[in-house]
PDB file of C-alpha atoms and ligand atoms in Angstrom:
ATOM      1  CA  MET Z   1      81.377  87.090  77.705  1.00 57.00           C
ATOM      2  CA  ASN Z   2      84.731  85.756  79.683  1.00 60.00           C
ATOM      3  CA  GLY Z   3      86.795  87.501  81.691  1.00 59.00           C
ATOM      4  CA  SER Z   4      89.975  86.582  81.666  1.00 65.00           C
ATOM      5  CA  THR Z   5      91.973  87.985  79.499  1.00 78.00           C
ATOM      6  CA  ILE Z   6      90.825  91.621  80.470  1.00 85.00           C
ATOM      7  CA  GLU Z   7      93.265  93.708  82.239  1.00 87.00           C
ATOM      8  CA  HIS Z   8      91.916  95.494  85.498  1.00 84.00           C
ATOM      9  CA  ILE Z   9      93.365  99.061  85.434  1.00 90.00           C
ATOM     10  CA  PRO Z  10      94.244  99.927  89.220  1.00 93.00           C
ATOM     11  CA  VAL Z  11      91.873 103.083  90.508  1.00 94.00           C
ATOM     12  CA  LEU Z  12      94.143 105.637  92.130  1.00 96.00           C
ATOM     13  CA  ALA Z  13      96.616 103.454  92.679  1.00 95.00           C
ATOM     14  CA  GLU Z  14      99.621 105.563  91.929  1.00 95.00           C
ATOM     15  CA  THR Z  15      98.237 108.525  93.690  1.00 95.00           C
ATOM     16  CA  LEU Z  16      97.506 106.068  96.812  1.00 97.00           C
ATOM     17  CA  ALA Z  17     101.150 105.152  96.663  1.00 97.00           C
ATOM     18  CA  GLU Z  18     102.296 108.534  97.145  1.00 97.00           C
ATOM     19  CA  GLN Z  19     100.139 109.466 100.427  1.00 97.00           C
ATOM     20  CA  ILE Z  20     101.316 106.644 102.462  1.00 97.00           C
ATOM     21  CA  SER Z  21     104.631 105.630 103.639  1.00 96.00           C
ATOM     22  CA  LEU Z  22     104.737 101.685 104.541  1.00 97.00           C
ATOM     23  CA  PRO Z  23     107.265  99.600 106.584  1.00 97.00           C
ATOM     24  CA  PRO Z  24     109.826  97.902 104.536  1.00 96.00           C
ATOM     25  CA  ASP Z  25     109.229  94.529 106.834  1.00 97.00           C
ATOM     26  CA  GLY Z  26     105.244  96.153 107.044  1.00 98.00           C
ATOM     27  CA  VAL Z  27     101.955  93.557 106.454  1.00 98.00           C
ATOM     28  CA  MET Z  28      99.220  95.117 104.353  1.00 98.00           C
ATOM     29  CA  VAL Z  29      95.909  93.695 103.778  1.00 98.00           C
ATOM     30  CA  ASP Z  30      94.569  94.356 100.642  1.00 98.00           C
ATOM     31  CA  ALA Z  31      91.135  93.290 101.132  1.00 98.00           C
ATOM     32  CA  THR Z  32      89.567  93.619  97.415  1.00 98.00           C
ATOM     33  CA  ILE Z  33      93.116  92.231  95.803  1.00 98.00           C
ATOM     34  CA  GLY Z  34      91.266  91.433  92.515  1.00 97.00           C
ATOM     35  CA  GLN Z  35      94.107  90.775  89.897  1.00 96.00           C
ATOM     36  CA  GLY Z  36      96.517  92.588  92.710  1.00 97.00           C
ATOM     37  CA  GLY Z  37      96.765  96.006  90.823  1.00 97.00           C
ATOM     38  CA  HIS Z  38      97.361  98.161  93.627  1.00 97.00           C
ATOM     39  CA  SER Z  39      99.137  95.665  95.829  1.00 98.00           C
ATOM     40  CA  PHE Z  40     101.689  95.120  93.038  1.00 98.00           C
ATOM     41  CA  LEU Z  41     102.528  99.172  92.547  1.00 97.00           C
ATOM     42  CA  LEU Z  42     102.653  99.510  96.827  1.00 97.00           C
ATOM     43  CA  GLY Z  43     104.438  95.705  97.281  1.00 97.00           C
ATOM     44  CA  LYS Z  44     107.413  97.098  95.332  1.00 96.00           C
ATOM     45  CA  THR Z  45     108.720  99.641  97.668  1.00 94.00           C
ATOM     46  CA  LEU Z  46     108.985  96.213 100.514  1.00 97.00           C
ATOM     47  CA  GLY Z  47     111.616  93.940 101.414  1.00 98.00           C
ATOM     48  CA  PRO Z  48     111.562  89.895 101.332  1.00 98.00           C
ATOM     49  CA  GLU Z  49     110.056  90.116 105.794  1.00 98.00           C
ATOM     50  CA  ALA Z  50     106.455  92.422 104.712  1.00 98.00           C
ATOM     51  CA  VAL Z  51     103.190  90.512 103.811  1.00 98.00           C
ATOM     52  CA  ILE Z  52     100.547  90.835 101.723  1.00 98.00           C
ATOM     53  CA  VAL Z  53      97.714  89.686 102.829  1.00 98.00           C
ATOM     54  CA  GLY Z  54      95.216  89.493  99.500  1.00 98.00           C
ATOM     55  CA  PHE Z  55      91.632  88.347 100.274  1.00 98.00           C
ATOM     56  CA  ASP Z  56      89.084  88.180  97.654  1.00 98.00           C
ATOM     57  CA  VAL Z  57      85.592  85.908  96.777  1.00 98.00           C
ATOM     58  CA  ASP Z  58      86.089  85.885  93.535  1.00 97.00           C
ATOM     59  CA  ASN Z  59      89.083  82.705  92.238  1.00 96.00           C
ATOM     60  CA  ASP Z  60      89.784  84.004  88.992  1.00 95.00           C
ATOM     61  CA  ALA Z  61      90.917  87.249  90.629  1.00 96.00           C
ATOM     62  CA  LEU Z  62      93.393  85.127  92.909  1.00 97.00           C
ATOM     63  CA  ARG Z  63      95.132  83.071  90.527  1.00 96.00           C
ATOM     64  CA  ARG Z  64      95.736  86.100  89.256  1.00 96.00           C
ATOM     65  CA  ALA Z  65      97.018  88.392  91.602  1.00 97.00           C
ATOM     66  CA  ARG Z  66      99.252  84.684  92.735  1.00 97.00           C
ATOM     67  CA  SER Z  67     100.897  85.290  89.847  1.00 96.00           C
ATOM     68  CA  LYS Z  68     101.491  88.849  89.604  1.00 96.00           C
ATOM     69  CA  LEU Z  69     102.776  88.954  93.191  1.00 97.00           C
ATOM     70  CA  GLU Z  70     105.200  85.962  92.520  1.00 97.00           C
ATOM     71  CA  GLU Z  71     107.490  88.872  90.931  1.00 96.00           C
ATOM     72  CA  LEU Z  72     107.561  90.829  94.211  1.00 98.00           C
ATOM     73  CA  ALA Z  73     110.467  90.405  97.558  1.00 98.00           C
ATOM     74  CA  CYS Z  74     107.497  89.896  99.451  1.00 98.00           C
ATOM     75  CA  ARG Z  75     105.387  87.073 100.896  1.00 97.00           C
ATOM     76  CA  ALA Z  76     101.770  87.264  99.319  1.00 98.00           C
ATOM     77  CA  ILE Z  77      98.992  84.927 101.822  1.00 98.00           C
ATOM     78  CA  LEU Z  78      96.201  85.273  99.594  1.00 98.00           C
ATOM     79  CA  VAL Z  79      92.684  84.312 101.034  1.00 98.00           C
ATOM     80  CA  ASN Z  80      89.434  82.808  99.290  1.00 98.00           C
ATOM     81  CA  SER Z  81      87.109  85.014 101.926  1.00 98.00           C
ATOM     82  CA  ASN Z  82      84.982  87.650 102.353  1.00 98.00           C
ATOM     83  CA  PHE Z  83      86.969  90.623 103.927  1.00 98.00           C
ATOM     84  CA  SER Z  84      84.351  91.353 106.371  1.00 98.00           C
ATOM     85  CA  HIS Z  85      85.872  87.784 108.028  1.00 98.00           C
ATOM     86  CA  VAL Z  86      89.359  90.039 107.961  1.00 98.00           C
ATOM     87  CA  SER Z  87      89.984  89.583 111.813  1.00 98.00           C
ATOM     88  CA  GLU Z  88      89.503  86.022 111.966  1.00 98.00           C
ATOM     89  CA  LYS Z  89      91.474  85.205 108.956  1.00 98.00           C
ATOM     90  CA  LEU Z  90      94.277  87.041 109.959  1.00 98.00           C
ATOM     91  CA  ARG Z  91      94.465  85.736 113.092  1.00 98.00           C
ATOM     92  CA  GLU Z  92      94.411  81.841 111.846  1.00 97.00           C
ATOM     93  CA  SER Z  93      97.064  82.585 109.311  1.00 96.00           C
ATOM     94  CA  GLY Z  94      98.582  83.920 112.953  1.00 97.00           C
ATOM     95  CA  ILE Z  95      98.222  87.605 112.058  1.00 98.00           C
ATOM     96  CA  GLU Z  96      97.111  90.191 114.602  1.00 97.00           C
ATOM     97  CA  ARG Z  97      98.812  93.598 113.760  1.00 98.00           C
ATOM     98  CA  VAL Z  98      99.387  95.595 110.389  1.00 98.00           C
ATOM     99  CA  ASP Z  99     100.048  98.448 108.818  1.00 98.00           C
ATOM    100  CA  PHE Z 100      97.569  98.742 105.725  1.00 98.00           C
ATOM    101  CA  VAL Z 101      94.355  98.087 104.772  1.00 98.00           C
ATOM    102  CA  LEU Z 102      93.448  98.880 101.274  1.00 98.00           C
ATOM    103  CA  ALA Z 103      89.841  97.971 100.077  1.00 98.00           C
ATOM    104  CA  ASP Z 104      89.330  99.132  96.118  1.00 98.00           C
ATOM    105  CA  LEU Z 105      85.553  98.527  96.514  1.00 98.00           C
ATOM    106  CA  GLY Z 106      83.222  96.918  93.896  1.00 93.00           C
ATOM    107  CA  VAL Z 107      83.426  94.577  90.698  1.00 96.00           C
ATOM    108  CA  SER Z 108      87.349  94.068  88.242  1.00 95.00           C
ATOM    109  CA  SER Z 109      86.524  94.895  84.706  1.00 92.00           C
ATOM    110  CA  ALA Z 110      87.604  91.513  84.326  1.00 94.00           C
ATOM    111  CA  GLN Z 111      83.858  90.913  87.073  1.00 96.00           C
ATOM    112  CA  LEU Z 112      81.702  92.869  84.546  1.00 95.00           C
ATOM    113  CA  ALA Z 113      82.920  91.427  81.108  1.00 94.00           C
ATOM    114  CA  ASP Z 114      82.386  88.092  82.041  1.00 96.00           C
ATOM    115  CA  ALA Z 115      79.066  86.385  81.762  1.00 96.00           C
ATOM    116  CA  GLU Z 116      79.492  84.034  84.642  1.00 95.00           C
ATOM    117  CA  PHE Z 117      78.887  87.347  87.091  1.00 97.00           C
ATOM    118  CA  GLY Z 118      76.082  88.454  84.815  1.00 97.00           C
ATOM    119  CA  LEU Z 119      76.102  92.622  86.221  1.00 98.00           C
ATOM    120  CA  SER Z 120      76.430  94.423  82.982  1.00 96.00           C
ATOM    121  CA  PHE Z 121      73.503  96.100  81.162  1.00 94.00           C
ATOM    122  CA  GLN Z 122      75.768  97.278  78.199  1.00 91.00           C
ATOM    123  CA  ALA Z 123      75.769  93.206  77.350  1.00 93.00           C
ATOM    124  CA  ASN Z 124      73.017  90.368  76.881  1.00 96.00           C
ATOM    125  CA  MET Z 125      74.150  87.704  80.391  1.00 97.00           C
ATOM    126  CA  PRO Z 126      72.137  85.267  82.401  1.00 98.00           C
ATOM    127  CA  LEU Z 127      71.372  88.107  85.492  1.00 98.00           C
ATOM    128  CA  ASP Z 128      73.417  86.520  88.128  1.00 98.00           C
ATOM    129  CA  MET Z 129      75.527  89.375  90.253  1.00 98.00           C
ATOM    130  CA  ARG Z 130      76.868  87.304  93.023  1.00 98.00           C
ATOM    131  CA  LEU Z 131      81.022  87.553  92.615  1.00 98.00           C
ATOM    132  CA  ASP Z 132      80.632  84.780  95.020  1.00 97.00           C
ATOM    133  CA  LYS Z 133      79.758  82.047  94.148  1.00 95.00           C
ATOM    134  CA  ARG Z 134      78.424  81.094  97.627  1.00 95.00           C
ATOM    135  CA  LEU Z 135      76.019  83.508  97.955  1.00 97.00           C
ATOM    136  CA  GLU Z 136      72.663  81.224  97.885  1.00 96.00           C
ATOM    137  CA  HIS Z 137      70.659  84.377  96.201  1.00 97.00           C
ATOM    138  CA  THR Z 138      71.140  85.777  93.126  1.00 98.00           C
ATOM    139  CA  ALA Z 139      69.672  88.877  91.286  1.00 98.00           C
ATOM    140  CA  ALA Z 140      67.009  87.316  89.485  1.00 98.00           C
ATOM    141  CA  ASP Z 141      65.902  85.532  92.455  1.00 98.00           C
ATOM    142  CA  ILE Z 142      65.477  88.618  93.609  1.00 98.00           C
ATOM    143  CA  VAL Z 143      64.029  90.630  91.154  1.00 98.00           C
ATOM    144  CA  ASN Z 144      61.402  87.422  90.252  1.00 98.00           C
ATOM    145  CA  LYS Z 145      60.128  86.556  93.574  1.00 98.00           C
ATOM    146  CA  GLU Z 146      60.491  89.862  95.364  1.00 98.00           C
ATOM    147  CA  ASP Z 147      56.920  91.582  96.225  1.00 98.00           C
ATOM    148  CA  GLU Z 148      56.849  95.443  94.321  1.00 98.00           C
ATOM    149  CA  LYS Z 149      57.311  96.790  97.413  1.00 98.00           C
ATOM    150  CA  SER Z 150      59.906  95.468  98.601  1.00 98.00           C
ATOM    151  CA  LEU Z 151      61.530  96.475  95.169  1.00 98.00           C
ATOM    152  CA  ALA Z 152      60.260  99.699  95.233  1.00 98.00           C
ATOM    153  CA  ASP Z 153      62.116 100.085  98.747  1.00 98.00           C
ATOM    154  CA  LEU Z 154      65.251  97.841  98.208  1.00 98.00           C
ATOM    155  CA  ILE Z 155      66.717 100.445  94.144  1.00 98.00           C
ATOM    156  CA  TYR Z 156      65.050 103.534  96.108  1.00 98.00           C
ATOM    157  CA  GLN Z 157      67.855 102.793  99.346  1.00 98.00           C
ATOM    158  CA  PHE Z 158      70.345 101.072  97.418  1.00 98.00           C
ATOM    159  CA  GLY Z 159      70.141 102.358  94.516  1.00 97.00           C
ATOM    160  CA  GLU Z 160      68.670 106.674  95.866  1.00 96.00           C
ATOM    161  CA  ASP Z 161      66.509 105.898  91.508  1.00 96.00           C
ATOM    162  CA  ARG Z 162      63.980 108.334  92.239  1.00 95.00           C
ATOM    163  CA  ALA Z 163      61.728 106.373  89.534  1.00 96.00           C
ATOM    164  CA  SER Z 164      62.287 102.652  91.992  1.00 98.00           C
ATOM    165  CA  ARG Z 165      57.837 102.802  91.962  1.00 98.00           C
ATOM    166  CA  ARG Z 166      57.513 103.635  88.579  1.00 97.00           C
ATOM    167  CA  ILE Z 167      60.753 100.515  87.730  1.00 98.00           C
ATOM    168  CA  ALA Z 168      59.047  98.415  90.600  1.00 98.00           C
ATOM    169  CA  ARG Z 169      56.213  98.179  89.115  1.00 98.00           C
ATOM    170  CA  SER Z 170      57.162  97.825  85.684  1.00 98.00           C
ATOM    171  CA  ILE Z 171      59.057  94.886  86.592  1.00 98.00           C
ATOM    172  CA  VAL Z 172      56.251  92.951  88.165  1.00 98.00           C
ATOM    173  CA  ARG Z 173      54.480  93.544  84.921  1.00 98.00           C
ATOM    174  CA  GLN Z 174      56.850  91.896  83.196  1.00 97.00           C
ATOM    175  CA  ARG Z 175      57.982  88.702  84.967  1.00 98.00           C
ATOM    176  CA  ARG Z 176      53.707  88.482  84.610  1.00 98.00           C
ATOM    177  CA  ILE Z 177      54.899  87.733  81.183  1.00 97.00           C
ATOM    178  CA  GLU Z 178      58.128  85.894  81.334  1.00 97.00           C
ATOM    179  CA  PRO Z 179      60.881  85.490  84.214  1.00 98.00           C
ATOM    180  CA  ILE Z 180      63.050  88.331  83.641  1.00 98.00           C
ATOM    181  CA  THR Z 181      65.986  86.220  83.658  1.00 98.00           C
ATOM    182  CA  THR Z 182      68.938  88.398  81.554  1.00 98.00           C
ATOM    183  CA  THR Z 183      69.592  91.678  82.146  1.00 98.00           C
ATOM    184  CA  GLY Z 184      69.147  92.428  78.865  1.00 97.00           C
ATOM    185  CA  GLN Z 185      66.149  91.971  79.624  1.00 98.00           C
ATOM    186  CA  LEU Z 186      65.902  93.609  83.324  1.00 98.00           C
ATOM    187  CA  ALA Z 187      67.501  96.849  81.528  1.00 97.00           C
ATOM    188  CA  GLN Z 188      65.543  96.986  78.741  1.00 96.00           C
ATOM    189  CA  THR Z 189      62.699  96.505  81.605  1.00 97.00           C
ATOM    190  CA  VAL Z 190      63.665  99.861  83.338  1.00 97.00           C
ATOM    191  CA  CYS Z 191      64.111 101.655  80.041  1.00 95.00           C
ATOM    192  CA  ARG Z 192      60.792 100.810  79.555  1.00 94.00           C
ATOM    193  CA  ALA Z 193      59.641 102.234  82.740  1.00 95.00           C
ATOM    194  CA  LEU Z 194      61.467 105.247  82.607  1.00 93.00           C
ATOM    195  CA  GLY Z 195      60.171 105.937  78.820  1.00 88.00           C
ATOM    196  CA  ARG Z 196      64.106 105.820  77.441  1.00 74.00           C
ATOM    197  CA  LYS Z 197      66.051 103.923  74.849  1.00 65.00           C
ATOM    198  CA  LYS Z 198      69.201 104.877  76.643  1.00 61.00           C
ATOM    199  CA  PRO Z 199      70.901 108.040  78.748  1.00 59.00           C
ATOM    200  CA  GLY Z 200      69.583 111.124  77.668  1.00 55.00           C
ATOM    201  CA  ARG Z 201      71.172 114.078  76.418  1.00 56.00           C
ATOM    202  CA  ARG Z 202      72.340 115.450  79.856  1.00 57.00           C
ATOM    203  CA  SER Z 203      73.074 112.544  81.010  1.00 63.00           C
ATOM    204  CA  ARG Z 204      75.460 109.948  80.419  1.00 72.00           C
ATOM    205  CA  MET Z 205      74.751 107.851  82.738  1.00 86.00           C
ATOM    206  CA  HIS Z 206      72.272 104.647  81.216  1.00 92.00           C
ATOM    207  CA  PRO Z 207      68.748 104.577  83.102  1.00 95.00           C
ATOM    208  CA  ALA Z 208      69.249 101.357  84.333  1.00 96.00           C
ATOM    209  CA  THR Z 209      72.289 102.498  86.450  1.00 95.00           C
ATOM    210  CA  ARG Z 210      70.979 102.444  89.941  1.00 96.00           C
ATOM    211  CA  THR Z 211      68.558  99.960  89.824  1.00 98.00           C
ATOM    212  CA  PHE Z 212      71.906  97.318  88.918  1.00 98.00           C
ATOM    213  CA  GLN Z 213      73.789  98.789  91.507  1.00 97.00           C
ATOM    214  CA  ALA Z 214      70.514  98.693  94.185  1.00 98.00           C
ATOM    215  CA  LEU Z 215      70.658  95.262  92.543  1.00 98.00           C
ATOM    216  CA  ARG Z 216      74.401  94.249  93.200  1.00 98.00           C
ATOM    217  CA  ILE Z 217      74.595  95.894  96.221  1.00 98.00           C
ATOM    218  CA  ALA Z 218      71.709  93.778  98.032  1.00 98.00           C
ATOM    219  CA  VAL Z 219      72.098  90.281  96.233  1.00 98.00           C
ATOM    220  CA  ASN Z 220      76.651  90.971  98.049  1.00 98.00           C
ATOM    221  CA  ASN Z 221      75.525  92.286 100.839  1.00 98.00           C
ATOM    222  CA  GLU Z 222      78.265  95.537 100.221  1.00 98.00           C
ATOM    223  CA  LEU Z 223      76.814  97.163 102.727  1.00 98.00           C
ATOM    224  CA  GLU Z 224      77.591  94.912 105.048  1.00 98.00           C
ATOM    225  CA  ASN Z 225      80.738  93.953 104.433  1.00 98.00           C
ATOM    226  CA  LEU Z 226      82.122  97.198 104.505  1.00 98.00           C
ATOM    227  CA  LYS Z 227      81.078  98.496 108.161  1.00 98.00           C
ATOM    228  CA  GLN Z 228      81.913  94.726 109.311  1.00 98.00           C
ATOM    229  CA  LEU Z 229      85.872  95.723 107.275  1.00 98.00           C
ATOM    230  CA  LEU Z 230      85.498  99.308 108.650  1.00 98.00           C
ATOM    231  CA  ALA Z 231      84.749  97.719 112.296  1.00 98.00           C
ATOM    232  CA  SER Z 232      87.388  95.667 112.507  1.00 98.00           C
ATOM    233  CA  ALA Z 233      90.516  98.082 111.003  1.00 98.00           C
ATOM    234  CA  PRO Z 234      91.141  99.929 114.753  1.00 98.00           C
ATOM    235  CA  ARG Z 235      91.843  96.694 116.353  1.00 98.00           C
ATOM    236  CA  LEU Z 236      94.085  95.877 113.784  1.00 98.00           C
ATOM    237  CA  LEU Z 237      96.363  99.002 112.939  1.00 98.00           C
ATOM    238  CA  ASN Z 238      99.676  99.010 114.428  1.00 98.00           C
ATOM    239  CA  LYS Z 239     100.446 102.869 115.265  1.00 98.00           C
ATOM    240  CA  ASP Z 240     100.460 104.884 112.604  1.00 98.00           C
ATOM    241  CA  GLY Z 241      98.851 102.609 109.781  1.00 98.00           C
ATOM    242  CA  TYR Z 242      96.566 103.490 107.285  1.00 98.00           C
ATOM    243  CA  VAL Z 243      93.294 102.270 106.359  1.00 98.00           C
ATOM    244  CA  ALA Z 244      92.750 103.782 102.246  1.00 98.00           C
ATOM    245  CA  ILE Z 245      89.477 102.998 100.720  1.00 98.00           C
ATOM    246  CA  ILE Z 246      88.277 103.375  97.718  1.00 98.00           C
ATOM    247  CA  SER Z 247      84.813 104.034  96.717  1.00 98.00           C
ATOM    248  CA  PHE Z 248      82.754 103.803  93.627  1.00 96.00           C
ATOM    249  CA  HIS Z 249      78.830 105.225  94.860  1.00 95.00           C
ATOM    250  CA  SER Z 250      77.266 107.430  97.653  1.00 96.00           C
ATOM    251  CA  LEU Z 251      76.548 105.240 100.025  1.00 97.00           C
ATOM    252  CA  GLU Z 252      79.920 104.041 100.508  1.00 97.00           C
ATOM    253  CA  ASP Z 253      81.439 106.549 100.652  1.00 98.00           C
ATOM    254  CA  ARG Z 254      79.129 108.178 103.043  1.00 98.00           C
ATOM    255  CA  LEU Z 255      79.673 104.852 105.072  1.00 98.00           C
ATOM    256  CA  VAL Z 256      83.443 105.626 105.335  1.00 98.00           C
ATOM    257  CA  LYS Z 257      83.261 109.688 105.983  1.00 98.00           C
ATOM    258  CA  ASN Z 258      81.765 108.108 109.182  1.00 98.00           C
ATOM    259  CA  ASP Z 259      83.416 105.627 109.903  1.00 98.00           C
ATOM    260  CA  PHE Z 260      86.830 107.552 109.774  1.00 98.00           C
ATOM    261  CA  LYS Z 261      85.107 111.229 111.531  1.00 98.00           C
ATOM    262  CA  GLN Z 262      83.799 108.899 114.550  1.00 98.00           C
ATOM    263  CA  ASN Z 263      87.488 107.238 115.010  1.00 98.00           C
ATOM    264  CA  ALA Z 264      89.103 111.068 114.104  1.00 98.00           C
ATOM    265  CA  ASP Z 265      87.184 111.659 117.028  1.00 98.00           C
ATOM    266  CA  ALA Z 266      88.062 109.257 119.521  1.00 98.00           C
ATOM    267  CA  GLY Z 267      91.292 110.100 119.254  1.00 98.00           C
ATOM    268  CA  ILE Z 268      91.564 106.623 117.136  1.00 98.00           C
ATOM    269  CA  TYR Z 269      92.326 108.205 113.587  1.00 98.00           C
ATOM    270  CA  ARG Z 270      93.714 110.822 112.269  1.00 98.00           C
ATOM    271  CA  ILE Z 271      91.787 112.005 108.586  1.00 98.00           C
ATOM    272  CA  LEU Z 272      94.421 112.574 106.314  1.00 98.00           C
ATOM    273  CA  THR Z 273      91.639 113.093 103.220  1.00 97.00           C
ATOM    274  CA  LYS Z 274      89.628 116.133 104.587  1.00 94.00           C
ATOM    275  CA  LYS Z 275      87.692 116.401 101.227  1.00 97.00           C
ATOM    276  CA  PRO Z 276      88.474 112.850  99.228  1.00 98.00           C
ATOM    277  CA  ILE Z 277      90.807 112.374  96.357  1.00 98.00           C
ATOM    278  CA  VAL Z 278      89.009 111.658  93.176  1.00 97.00           C
ATOM    279  CA  PRO Z 279      91.145 110.914  90.343  1.00 96.00           C
ATOM    280  CA  THR Z 280      91.999 113.780  87.746  1.00 95.00           C
ATOM    281  CA  ARG Z 281      90.836 114.384  83.937  1.00 94.00           C
ATOM    282  CA  GLN Z 282      93.257 112.428  82.701  1.00 94.00           C
ATOM    283  CA  GLN Z 283      92.815 109.129  84.904  1.00 92.00           C
ATOM    284  CA  VAL Z 284      89.220 109.017  84.188  1.00 93.00           C
ATOM    285  CA  LEU Z 285      90.388 109.406  80.475  1.00 93.00           C
ATOM    286  CA  ASP Z 286      93.265 106.866  80.531  1.00 91.00           C
ATOM    287  CA  ASN Z 287      90.296 104.619  83.138  1.00 89.00           C
ATOM    288  CA  ARG Z 288      87.066 105.619  82.869  1.00 88.00           C
ATOM    289  CA  ARG Z 289      86.101 103.144  85.222  1.00 87.00           C
ATOM    290  CA  ALA Z 290      88.076 105.919  88.155  1.00 92.00           C
ATOM    291  CA  ARG Z 291      85.491 108.883  87.357  1.00 92.00           C
ATOM    292  CA  SER Z 292      83.298 108.054  89.654  1.00 94.00           C
ATOM    293  CA  ALA Z 293      86.247 107.080  91.850  1.00 97.00           C
ATOM    294  CA  LYS Z 294      86.802 108.705  96.113  1.00 98.00           C
ATOM    295  CA  LEU Z 295      89.956 107.868  98.067  1.00 98.00           C
ATOM    296  CA  ARG Z 296      89.519 107.733 101.503  1.00 98.00           C
ATOM    297  CA  ILE Z 297      92.715 107.793 104.321  1.00 98.00           C
ATOM    298  CA  ALA Z 298      93.228 107.452 107.659  1.00 98.00           C
ATOM    299  CA  GLN Z 299      96.099 106.685 109.958  1.00 98.00           C
ATOM    300  CA  LYS Z 300      95.702 105.275 113.208  1.00 98.00           C
ATOM    301  CA  GLN Z 301      97.618 107.485 116.186  1.00 98.00           C
TER     302      GLN Z 301
HETATM  303  C1  SAM E 401      87.763  96.277  91.897  1.00 64.30           C
HETATM  304  S1  SAM E 401      88.465  95.141  92.494  1.00 64.30           S
HETATM  305  C2  SAM E 401      89.853  95.047  93.341  1.00 64.30           C
HETATM  306  C3  SAM E 401      90.811  95.638  92.378  1.00 64.30           C
HETATM  307  C4  SAM E 401      91.975  95.572  92.427  1.00 64.30           C
HETATM  308  N1  SAM E 401      92.263  96.631  93.497  1.00 64.30           N
HETATM  309  C5  SAM E 401      93.275  95.189  91.152  1.00 64.30           C
HETATM  310  O1  SAM E 401      93.691  96.731  91.281  1.00 64.30           O
HETATM  311  O2  SAM E 401      93.050  94.425  90.925  1.00 64.30           O
HETATM  312  C6  SAM E 401      87.417  94.076  93.808  1.00 64.30           C
HETATM  313  C7  SAM E 401      87.718  93.377  93.852  1.00 64.30           C
HETATM  314  O3  SAM E 401      87.461  93.111  95.298  1.00 64.30           O
HETATM  315  C8  SAM E 401      86.587  91.677  94.853  1.00 64.30           C
HETATM  316  N2  SAM E 401      85.351  92.142  96.149  1.00 64.30           N
HETATM  317  C9  SAM E 401      84.342  92.745  96.368  1.00 64.30           C
HETATM  318  N3  SAM E 401      83.954  92.285  97.447  1.00 64.30           N
HETATM  319  C10 SAM E 401      84.279  91.903  98.088  1.00 64.30           C
HETATM  320  C11 SAM E 401      84.112  91.424  99.526  1.00 64.30           C
HETATM  321  N4  SAM E 401      83.457  91.550 100.088  1.00 64.30           N
HETATM  322  N5  SAM E 401      85.480  90.629 100.059  1.00 64.30           N
HETATM  323  C12 SAM E 401      86.402  89.851  99.342  1.00 64.30           C
HETATM  324  N6  SAM E 401      86.216  90.181  97.643  1.00 64.30           N
HETATM  325  C13 SAM E 401      85.378  91.389  97.188  1.00 64.30           C
HETATM  326  C14 SAM E 401      85.743  91.272  94.014  1.00 64.30           C
HETATM  327  O4  SAM E 401      85.777  90.107  93.984  1.00 64.30           O
HETATM  328  C15 SAM E 401      86.991  92.202  92.463  1.00 64.30           C
HETATM  329  O5  SAM E 401      87.513  90.908  92.681  1.00 64.30           O
END
């Protein structure tokens, strides 16, 4: 399947727009521009002096964002780079300070559906998971090459799956028969390890969800990238500038929560979301991808 026709519905975009107020000539960094949904909505309030700098590692996403943002009055600079390099990339564009840093973490609906990315257990695809094709190692490399203990540790650490040892054992057994090269093979192997064919009655979660999450985090170095973005934000933000992060699992949310708290304790941030903002029932009904979203916002003092 190709994801190029799939429209990604931005998560909590209106909610975010209600919480912040950008100067009409402000500079906004969208660290995960995707198809530009958040930037488009927020950019409607910006004037011709304003700039949106959008980052993405996926060229197809940048192409779609470019055509969407053309309709706005403000300027858009789109950068094909990991957001972990945000400071140096902004400096290359002559930008030292910004009024807003936004990250809507994870993957888009288009990427999930696109066999090129090999992310989904809902369809059978080559097991890849690299959002940035410049990365060297795919999920298949990890699954077929790591030893059993490292695999179990990875699934436990990044997937928080208590069945990690059973899953790792099953993967190693399966790959002795033949290499695991597709998402379907991996999903089946996990289901077999857990003795389940599909989501159980009590949980609507697919048994392979956590293993897939763990591999995606490892392949794309997601937690380290987020740490670097969070570390860059205080130095980039103007006084009263905002940082907003939308995360989709507890490992990311914990990093954001702790970072905001540390900066608040140091008198650098004011936290605007004592508890993370989560989608309403209606927002989840409208967009299932929103169901695990958590939005945290802080403002530079
Ligand atoms: C959830 S989507 C963003 C969707 C976007 N907010 C919208 O409304 O269309 C996440 C995007 O971030 C990109 N991405 C993920 N990690 C990244 C990173 N470390 N650096 C740059 N882009 C990244 C993905 O390629 C994907 O396009």
